Every structure is written in structure tokens, then in C-alpha cells.
């Protein structure tokens, strides 16, 4: 496990980020506690969640689980760089319907209110990385940045990040922050993996230019890069949408899993190691359902892929052809 700067910024985070999206609905609270404890033992200090996680249980339920884990003490809170998000609906059973909470936006009202909700559920006095879960094209940056600046001055938020932003959204957000003398975005969290390399066109160049650390979610492409074909041969059941993907990508995945076997590493670990070879990537987000899955992700940090292997991976999963505009023009 290595600890590196989040982009060009001073804070040090582990090069694997613990994603908690499964906590509370796929993973029990007891097992979630075990995963978080083991993460600290392995040197992972970067935890990511969102106010909407909890899904079928209740929006915010995952934050509550993390809050109860932190409340055990033992230095847990000081050992963690804690990230959560704002934008999505957060419907709570105890609350009356409320259009600002039950809808999607980055209004000042929502940012301020939802920050307080997250702080209460997480049982902490600060959010280390507060991320916009999606772009709100209808809300002016004057309003959003004023709200984040207020929270920073109050000591409730340390850094601000984005998630699911386009390259031009990142550029706009950073320029608007700069005009106000603010630090601006420190990170971008987006889907990025061998099978989905669209970020290489404009988002990764924007992150590099503005000094953002890239935090890829779905690094295993929903499981299809985790040895899905072999698991199918072994008789393990897969969801319908995964089976559909397997059939459409069977030729690619056969080549991929064969290559992984040749170099002697599990497909899931190779997929993570490939991401870690990109200097813009700070930490892939892994969402383990078990301690064993977490330990497998950590093993990926010690894998050094040879240049020939990287070329073979490019041949199997070619991506968009480089960065815009040279990827599609002279």
C-alpha cells in the first residue's frame, strides 16, 4: 500500500480507496465493520461513501453504518480521510416529502442542508472530501461555490471534489473557483476501467491540467473484468445484465483472462494494476462485499505490469485512441 498526494494537493491518501456502496444492503453491518477495520490494518486511509447510499434500506443508511463504526473510537476518525457526496435524492423515512431533498440539484439550500445530514449520520464534525455527485447544469456556479466556501470556513468541509463531470465541467468549475480565489476541485470520481476508457479523451487531460486526482469507480466494470468467464465455467451464477455483457464481449474477455493466466495474476488484480499505472489516477475505488475481496484489491498494488503486457491490454481493450482532439482529427 502506498500513500500519495490527491492530485497536486497536499493530503496523502492510500492508492486504494474503500468504496462503501454495498454496506447495509449487500453487506451486513457486522461485516461492514470487519471490512473497515481490515482496511485500516492494510494501510487504507481513504473511505468513500455518499448520502444516497443505503438504497433499498434507506438513503443515508450507509453513512449511518460508517458513523456507528467511527463512534467506536480507538482513533478511527483520525485514521481516515472521509469522502461523501451531495446531489442525489435523500429520502428519509422520518421526514415529510420535500422537493429539495427528494430531487437532484446543487442548490445552496441542498448543499448546506445535506452537509448537515451527512455530518449527523457519520457522527463527525467534518467531511474531508465533499463531492458533487453529478453536474447540475441549471445551477449557477456563484451559488454552488459560495455554499462550499461557507462550509469550508465553518470547518465542516476540507476539500471539494466532483464526480461524473465532463472535461469541460471540470474546466469551468476550476476557472469559476479561481475567479473567487478558491482552491476549487481537488478530485474527480468517474467510471474508468479497461472496458470503458472514454475518460482518456477529455476528462483525464482536464484532471492533469488542473491537478485533480482521478478516483475511478467501477474499476472491474461491474465484475466482467474479475474473471467472469472462468466463474461462469465454474458454475457460479451471474445476473442477467452481466450474462448479456459476457456474450457481447466474450472474445475480448477470453483473450484478457488468458493473458492474466499467462502473467500469473487474477483478472481482478490486473484490472486494478492497469489503472494504477496511470499517473493521473490517485486511487481506484473498490467496493468489497467481503474481507477477502478487499485483500485481493490490496494485492494489486504490488503488481508491476511489463511494457509488453500493457501493449497487449491496449490491443484487447483499445480505448478511444488517445486524447482529444488528436484521437479523431489530424
XYZ file of C-alpha atoms in Angstrom:
330
model
C 0.000 0.000 0.000
C 1.293 3.429 -0.970
C 0.098 6.845 0.172
C 0.192 9.593 -2.400
C -0.999 13.143 -2.919
C -4.554 13.633 -4.088
C -3.644 15.107 -7.454
C -1.413 18.135 -6.822
C -2.855 18.703 -3.377
C -1.240 18.180 -0.008
C -3.388 15.483 1.573
C -1.987 11.941 1.450
C -4.372 9.092 0.652
C -3.914 5.379 0.075
C -3.736 4.245 -3.549
C -6.771 2.063 -2.957
C -9.984 3.793 -1.857
C -12.523 1.801 0.136
C -15.921 2.196 -1.506
C -18.854 1.560 0.822
C -21.781 1.409 -1.598
C -22.563 -2.216 -0.659
C -22.673 -1.560 3.080
C -26.108 -2.126 4.572
C -27.867 -3.833 1.690
C -25.394 -6.345 0.182
C -23.055 -6.430 3.187
C -24.301 -6.629 6.770
C -23.330 -4.012 9.325
C -21.196 -6.569 11.170
C -19.293 -7.500 8.014
C -19.011 -3.829 7.030
C -17.286 -3.148 10.367
C -14.860 -6.031 9.713
C -14.047 -4.678 6.245
C -13.368 -1.169 7.573
C -11.191 -2.493 10.419
C -9.235 -4.647 7.989
C -8.844 -1.717 5.611
C -7.079 0.276 8.326
C -4.848 -2.701 9.136
C -3.858 -2.891 5.460
C -2.979 0.805 5.324
C -6.110 2.071 3.538
C -6.943 5.514 4.909
C -9.289 6.706 2.122
C -13.002 5.858 2.563
C -15.696 6.919 0.098
C -19.458 6.984 0.577
C -22.499 9.068 -0.458
C -25.596 10.460 1.187
C -27.769 8.386 -1.171
C -26.172 5.008 -0.370
C -28.378 2.602 1.505
C -30.698 2.130 -1.436
C -33.367 -0.460 -0.552
C -32.909 0.109 3.187
C -32.985 3.909 3.233
C -30.979 6.705 1.685
C -28.177 7.579 4.085
C -28.156 4.174 5.783
C -24.584 3.503 4.661
C -23.441 6.772 6.234
C -25.134 5.667 9.463
C -23.165 2.406 9.445
C -19.900 4.295 8.960
C -20.924 6.706 11.720
C -21.508 3.873 14.176
C -18.144 2.365 13.216
C -16.392 5.707 13.762
C -18.198 6.177 17.089
C -16.395 3.137 18.494
C -13.373 5.394 18.850
C -9.914 3.926 19.019
C -8.583 6.661 16.729
C -10.738 5.564 13.813
C -11.830 9.033 12.749
C -8.345 10.499 12.731
C -7.092 7.493 10.737
C -9.493 8.095 7.845
C -9.745 10.635 5.021
C -13.537 10.557 4.731
C -15.348 11.374 1.494
C -19.059 11.659 0.828
C -21.268 13.265 -1.816
C -24.192 15.593 -2.472
C -26.624 15.950 -5.411
C -28.923 12.927 -5.392
C -32.256 12.471 -3.588
C -32.039 11.611 0.098
C -35.478 10.460 1.141
C -35.676 9.614 4.832
C -38.464 7.615 6.494
C -38.768 10.079 9.365
C -39.093 13.098 7.054
C -42.020 14.568 5.195
C -41.638 14.742 1.399
C -39.531 17.767 0.458
C -38.756 18.645 -3.136
C -35.221 19.905 -2.464
C -34.209 16.766 -0.580
C -36.134 14.355 -2.780
C -34.763 15.795 -6.028
C -31.380 16.243 -7.658
C -29.513 19.553 -7.555
C -26.534 21.520 -6.297
C -28.530 24.415 -4.903
C -27.187 26.287 -1.892
C -30.187 25.030 0.060
C -29.429 21.413 -0.744
C -25.655 21.632 -0.250
C -25.973 23.230 3.198
C -28.843 21.024 4.360
C -27.400 17.768 3.089
C -23.995 18.501 4.554
C -25.608 18.768 7.985
C -27.445 15.484 7.365
C -24.251 13.676 6.375
C -22.331 15.043 9.361
C -25.034 13.819 11.721
C -25.246 10.345 10.168
C -21.461 9.986 10.010
C -21.146 11.189 13.639
C -18.296 13.519 12.750
C -17.624 17.250 12.748
C -16.101 17.410 9.272
C -16.187 15.889 5.788
C -12.670 15.665 4.410
C -13.721 15.451 0.754
C -17.209 16.692 -0.172
C -18.007 15.683 -3.742
C -20.636 16.875 -6.177
C -22.164 13.557 -7.233
C -23.082 14.882 -10.685
C -23.090 18.115 -12.624
C -26.082 20.444 -12.186
C -26.086 22.458 -15.400
C -29.015 24.605 -14.251
C -27.469 25.843 -11.014
C -25.070 28.821 -11.246
C -21.504 28.305 -10.042
C -21.818 31.501 -7.960
C -24.338 29.684 -5.786
C -22.522 26.364 -5.523
C -19.063 27.768 -4.782
C -20.428 30.225 -2.234
C -22.003 27.306 -0.354
C -18.875 25.172 -0.417
C -16.763 28.158 0.652
C -19.086 28.761 3.600
C -18.814 25.125 4.696
C -15.021 25.252 4.423
C -14.868 28.433 6.504
C -17.120 26.779 9.101
C -14.685 23.845 9.296
C -17.322 21.370 8.152
C -15.648 20.587 4.807
C -11.928 20.427 3.986
C -11.771 19.742 0.222
C -14.305 19.790 -2.628
C -14.365 17.240 -5.433
C -16.501 16.338 -8.419
C -17.974 13.106 -9.705
C -19.266 12.186 -13.161
C -18.161 15.520 -14.631
C -17.244 16.054 -18.265
C -13.876 17.593 -19.081
C -15.425 20.995 -19.781
C -17.365 20.787 -16.477
C -14.073 20.329 -14.632
C -12.507 23.247 -16.503
C -15.479 25.519 -15.826
C -15.655 24.603 -12.133
C -11.933 25.228 -11.653
C -11.977 28.544 -13.522
C -15.030 29.759 -11.598
C -13.367 28.826 -8.307
C -10.149 30.559 -9.312
C -12.040 33.792 -10.062
C -13.232 33.737 -6.451
C -9.801 32.979 -5.019
C -10.876 29.468 -4.008
C -8.897 26.221 -4.139
C -11.546 24.627 -6.353
C -11.772 20.955 -7.221
C -9.152 18.539 -5.908
C -10.508 15.313 -7.401
C -12.800 13.765 -9.982
C -14.557 10.456 -9.385
C -15.757 8.765 -12.538
C -16.230 5.399 -14.221
C -12.924 4.225 -15.689
C -11.662 0.746 -16.436
C -10.114 -1.316 -19.230
C -13.520 -1.800 -20.832
C -14.576 1.866 -20.539
C -11.765 4.251 -21.450
C -13.773 7.247 -22.668
C -12.233 9.419 -19.929
C -8.979 9.370 -21.875
C -10.453 11.762 -24.446
C -11.025 14.833 -22.267
C -11.565 14.100 -18.554
C -8.077 12.746 -17.869
C -6.377 15.649 -19.721
C -8.534 18.088 -17.714
C -7.610 16.378 -14.440
C -3.921 16.505 -15.337
C -4.074 20.178 -16.350
C -5.928 21.341 -13.226
C -4.128 18.987 -10.840
C -7.097 16.822 -9.861
C -6.608 13.311 -8.569
C -8.699 10.783 -10.514
C -10.640 8.304 -8.371
C -12.082 5.673 -10.762
C -15.279 3.904 -9.795
C -16.291 0.533 -11.258
C -12.649 -0.444 -11.868
C -13.757 -4.023 -12.595
C -16.571 -2.970 -14.961
C -19.287 -4.408 -12.760
C -17.408 -7.680 -12.391
C -16.757 -8.580 -16.020
C -13.029 -7.850 -15.548
C -12.885 -10.049 -12.448
C -12.622 -13.383 -14.241
C -16.300 -13.552 -15.112
C -15.863 -16.141 -17.870
C -13.959 -18.527 -15.614
C -16.559 -18.059 -12.898
C -19.236 -18.968 -15.444
C -17.312 -22.142 -16.307
C -17.070 -22.922 -12.592
C -20.861 -22.775 -12.422
C -21.263 -19.518 -10.484
C -24.484 -17.671 -11.182
C -24.448 -14.209 -12.732
C -27.117 -11.550 -13.108
C -28.907 -11.241 -16.446
C -27.237 -7.970 -17.449
C -23.800 -9.442 -16.676
C -24.564 -12.526 -18.772
C -25.589 -10.278 -21.648
C -22.302 -8.374 -21.395
C -20.333 -11.600 -21.246
C -21.822 -12.776 -24.512
C -21.215 -9.478 -26.299
C -17.599 -9.269 -25.064
C -16.718 -12.960 -24.964
C -13.856 -12.773 -27.479
C -12.202 -9.855 -25.653
C -12.641 -11.436 -22.247
C -11.252 -14.771 -23.401
C -8.089 -13.001 -24.561
C -7.957 -10.985 -21.342
C -8.350 -13.930 -18.991
C -5.821 -15.940 -20.980
C -3.297 -13.087 -20.684
C -3.906 -12.832 -16.941
C -3.283 -16.554 -16.582
C -0.046 -16.254 -18.563
C 1.343 -13.482 -16.322
C 0.169 -15.268 -13.181
C -2.239 -12.757 -11.662
C -6.035 -12.879 -11.163
C -8.011 -10.739 -13.658
C -9.430 -8.502 -10.932
C -5.945 -7.624 -9.705
C -4.630 -6.997 -13.224
C -7.507 -4.586 -13.911
C -6.637 -2.571 -10.796
C -2.905 -2.693 -11.513
C -3.558 -1.304 -15.005
C -5.351 1.712 -13.509
C -2.540 2.308 -11.035
C -0.050 2.620 -13.915
C -1.751 5.883 -14.935
C -0.087 8.795 -13.080
C -3.352 10.785 -13.062
C -5.087 8.002 -11.099
C -4.827 8.509 -7.349
C -6.846 5.533 -6.121
C -9.329 3.159 -7.745
C -12.453 2.729 -5.626
C -13.091 -0.888 -4.685
C -16.432 -1.922 -3.225
C -15.765 -5.226 -1.463
C -18.579 -7.322 -0.090
C -16.108 -9.442 1.886
C -12.724 -9.055 3.590
C -11.266 -11.484 1.049
C -12.244 -9.205 -1.840
C -10.607 -6.279 -0.050
C -7.362 -8.202 0.443
C -7.333 -9.161 -3.236
C -7.605 -5.485 -4.199
C -4.662 -4.601 -1.981
C -2.514 -7.281 -3.620
C -2.989 -5.440 -6.913
C -0.929 -2.517 -5.605
C 2.226 -4.648 -5.690
C 1.811 -5.773 -9.321
C 4.131 -4.165 -11.863
C 2.850 -4.798 -15.360
C 5.546 -5.147 -18.029
C 5.504 -2.851 -21.064
C 4.629 -5.790 -23.314
C 1.684 -6.677 -21.079
C 0.413 -3.094 -21.187
C 0.594 -3.189 -25.007
C -1.352 -6.446 -25.078
C -4.012 -4.956 -22.815
C -4.250 -1.959 -25.161
C -4.739 -4.352 -28.072
C -7.543 -6.206 -26.278
C -9.212 -3.044 -24.929
C -8.066 -0.283 -27.341
C -9.915 2.664 -25.829
C -10.832 5.836 -27.766
C -7.452 6.221 -29.457
C -5.810 8.745 -27.154
C -6.691 12.285 -26.106
C -8.973 14.737 -27.863
C -8.727 16.192 -30.448
C -5.862 14.150 -31.889
C -7.804 10.939 -31.222
C -10.236 11.858 -34.002
C -8.588 14.598 -36.071
C -5.230 15.418 -37.597
